[in-house]
Amino acid sequence: IDSTALHALRDLVVNTQKKGITVLIAGCNGPLRDRLEQVGFKSQISGEGQYFLHVQDAIDYYDRIKAKEEKV
């Protein structure tokens, strides 16, 4: 991933989080995850467990956190 794409992704994440939208990253391979961590991007995604190998894992995670919020 080049610096232009990193900046675009960072802007997208920041803008969606400001609107209260949960950002989850799925299908991100090891080298890309390493690169995102190297440039400090991973710390910008709020919360634990925001990176998933499979899309279905991200959907299941989101469903679980929403169910917990509804119980409160």
XYZ file of N, CA and C in Angstrom:
216
model
N 0.864 -1.169 0.000
C 0.000 0.000 0.000
C 0.910 1.232 0.000
N 0.615 2.152 -0.882
C 1.464 3.338 -0.972
C 0.954 4.446 -0.052
N 1.719 5.515 0.041
C 1.378 6.580 0.989
C 0.074 7.282 0.626
N -0.241 7.395 -0.643
C -1.495 8.024 -1.058
C -2.685 7.203 -0.570
N -2.599 5.901 -0.741
C -3.681 5.025 -0.280
C -3.795 5.052 1.233
N -2.669 5.095 1.937
C -2.705 5.181 3.401
C -3.396 6.448 3.874
N -3.085 7.565 3.228
C -3.725 8.831 3.601
C -5.222 8.789 3.319
N -5.602 8.227 2.191
C -7.023 8.124 1.853
C -7.754 7.227 2.843
N -7.145 6.103 3.204
C -7.752 5.191 4.171
C -7.854 5.850 5.536
N -6.816 6.535 5.948
C -6.827 7.237 7.241
C -7.945 8.286 7.265
N -8.072 9.064 6.207
C -9.135 10.078 6.140
C -10.518 9.437 6.208
N -10.687 8.329 5.493
C -11.963 7.622 5.512
C -12.309 7.152 6.920
N -11.344 6.555 7.594
C -11.577 6.044 8.943
C -11.894 7.181 9.906
N -11.121 8.239 9.867
C -11.340 9.369 10.774
C -12.722 9.972 10.547
N -13.097 10.188 9.302
C -14.391 10.799 9.000
C -15.560 9.903 9.383
N -15.441 8.609 9.166
C -16.545 7.716 9.534
C -16.654 7.576 11.047
N -15.528 7.522 11.746
C -15.585 7.426 13.201
C -16.182 8.691 13.815
N -15.913 9.847 13.238
C -16.503 11.093 13.731
C -18.017 11.065 13.628
N -18.531 10.303 12.671
C -19.976 10.176 12.472
C -20.567 9.038 13.297
N -19.735 8.411 14.122
C -20.212 7.343 14.977
C -20.316 5.991 14.281
N -19.645 5.852 13.162
C -19.680 4.607 12.403
C -18.524 3.717 12.844
N -18.835 2.458 13.134
C -17.822 1.490 13.524
C -17.021 1.069 12.305
N -15.705 1.107 12.412
C -14.821 0.714 11.306
C -14.177 -0.620 11.637
N -14.393 -1.603 10.770
C -13.786 -2.914 10.896
C -13.050 -3.209 9.599
N -11.874 -3.790 9.697
C -11.069 -4.125 8.524
C -11.064 -5.643 8.383
N -11.467 -6.154 7.208
C -11.497 -7.596 6.968
C -10.732 -7.923 5.693
N -10.173 -9.123 5.677
C -9.465 -9.592 4.487
C -8.096 -8.973 4.311
N -7.562 -8.444 5.375
C -6.270 -7.768 5.348
C -5.176 -8.791 5.642
N -4.283 -9.038 4.689
C -3.249 -10.054 4.886
C -2.156 -9.579 5.851
N -1.308 -10.494 6.267
C -0.271 -10.203 7.251
C 0.655 -9.056 6.887
N 1.220 -9.057 5.671
C 2.106 -7.951 5.308
C 1.415 -6.576 5.330
N 0.152 -6.539 4.932
C -0.563 -5.265 4.958
C -0.839 -4.840 6.396
N -1.242 -5.785 7.245
C -1.442 -5.455 8.661
C -0.156 -4.950 9.284
N 0.961 -5.585 8.943
C 2.258 -5.140 9.452
C 2.561 -3.718 8.994
N 2.282 -3.425 7.751
C 2.540 -2.083 7.204
C 1.664 -1.041 7.891
N 0.405 -1.375 8.118
C -0.499 -0.446 8.801
C -0.022 -0.172 10.221
N 0.472 -1.202 10.878
C 1.002 -1.012 12.228
C 2.280 -0.180 12.194
N 3.124 -0.430 11.209
C 4.399 0.271 11.072
C 4.203 1.783 10.937
N 3.183 2.200 10.224
C 2.949 3.635 10.014
C 2.005 4.237 11.057
N 1.628 3.418 12.074
C 0.792 3.930 13.148
C -0.680 3.961 12.851
N -1.087 3.323 11.760
C -2.496 3.360 11.377
C -3.366 2.517 12.292
N -2.858 1.348 12.708
C -3.669 0.446 13.521
C -4.147 1.099 14.801
N -3.354 1.985 15.349
C -3.752 2.643 16.597
C -4.887 3.641 16.379
N -5.118 4.032 15.134
C -6.199 4.976 14.851
C -7.566 4.307 14.781
N -7.562 2.998 14.583
C -8.823 2.265 14.599
C -9.151 2.027 16.061
N -10.249 2.605 16.530
C -10.553 2.528 17.956
C -11.024 1.143 18.348
N -10.609 0.720 19.517
C -11.077 -0.532 20.082
C -10.222 -1.727 19.718
N -10.499 -2.814 20.421
C -9.784 -4.063 20.181
C -10.534 -4.867 19.124
N -9.825 -5.748 18.484
C -10.465 -6.676 17.572
C -11.051 -6.036 16.333
N -10.431 -5.014 15.813
C -10.979 -4.330 14.646
C -10.447 -4.878 13.322
N -9.557 -5.844 13.375
C -8.993 -6.464 12.172
C -9.387 -7.931 12.139
N -9.880 -8.379 10.982
C -10.374 -9.738 10.851
C -9.863 -10.356 9.565
N -9.596 -11.644 9.632
C -9.134 -12.358 8.456
C -10.259 -12.528 7.440
N -11.478 -12.770 7.930
C -12.622 -13.019 7.057
C -13.737 -12.009 7.317
N -14.478 -11.678 6.283
C -15.588 -10.735 6.402
C -16.626 -11.248 7.392
N -16.930 -12.540 7.341
C -17.934 -13.092 8.252
C -17.523 -12.922 9.707
N -16.243 -13.024 10.003
C -15.767 -12.798 11.371
C -16.046 -11.369 11.815
N -15.869 -10.416 10.931
C -16.152 -9.012 11.249
C -17.647 -8.809 11.486
N -18.473 -9.437 10.663
C -19.925 -9.323 10.827
C -20.352 -9.922 12.160
N -19.824 -11.095 12.489
C -20.162 -11.742 13.762
C -19.731 -10.877 14.949
N -18.545 -10.290 14.859
C -18.051 -9.406 15.923
C -18.992 -8.210 16.092
N -19.364 -7.589 14.997
C -20.253 -6.427 15.053
C -21.597 -6.817 15.679
N -22.135 -7.952 15.265
C -23.406 -8.413 15.839
C -23.295 -8.596 17.346
N -22.161 -9.148 17.815
C -21.974 -9.353 19.259
C -21.893 -8.032 20.010
N -21.154 -7.047 19.474
C -21.035 -5.782 20.216
C -22.358 -5.022 20.204
N -23.111 -5.127 19.129
C -24.421 -4.466 19.078
C -25.394 -5.125 20.054
N -25.343 -6.438 20.176
C -26.217 -7.152 21.116
C -25.897 -6.736 22.545
N -24.612 -6.574 22.861
C -24.222 -6.130 24.201
C -24.727 -4.720 24.473
N -24.643 -3.832 23.474
C -25.104 -2.451 23.640
C -26.605 -2.402 23.868
N -27.347 -3.277 23.223
C -28.797 -3.287 23.360
C -29.223 -3.757 24.746
N -28.411 -4.592 25.389
C -28.737 -5.079 26.729
C -28.563 -4.008 27.782
N -27.741 -3.006 27.494
C -27.444 -1.954 28.476
C -28.517 -0.936 28.516
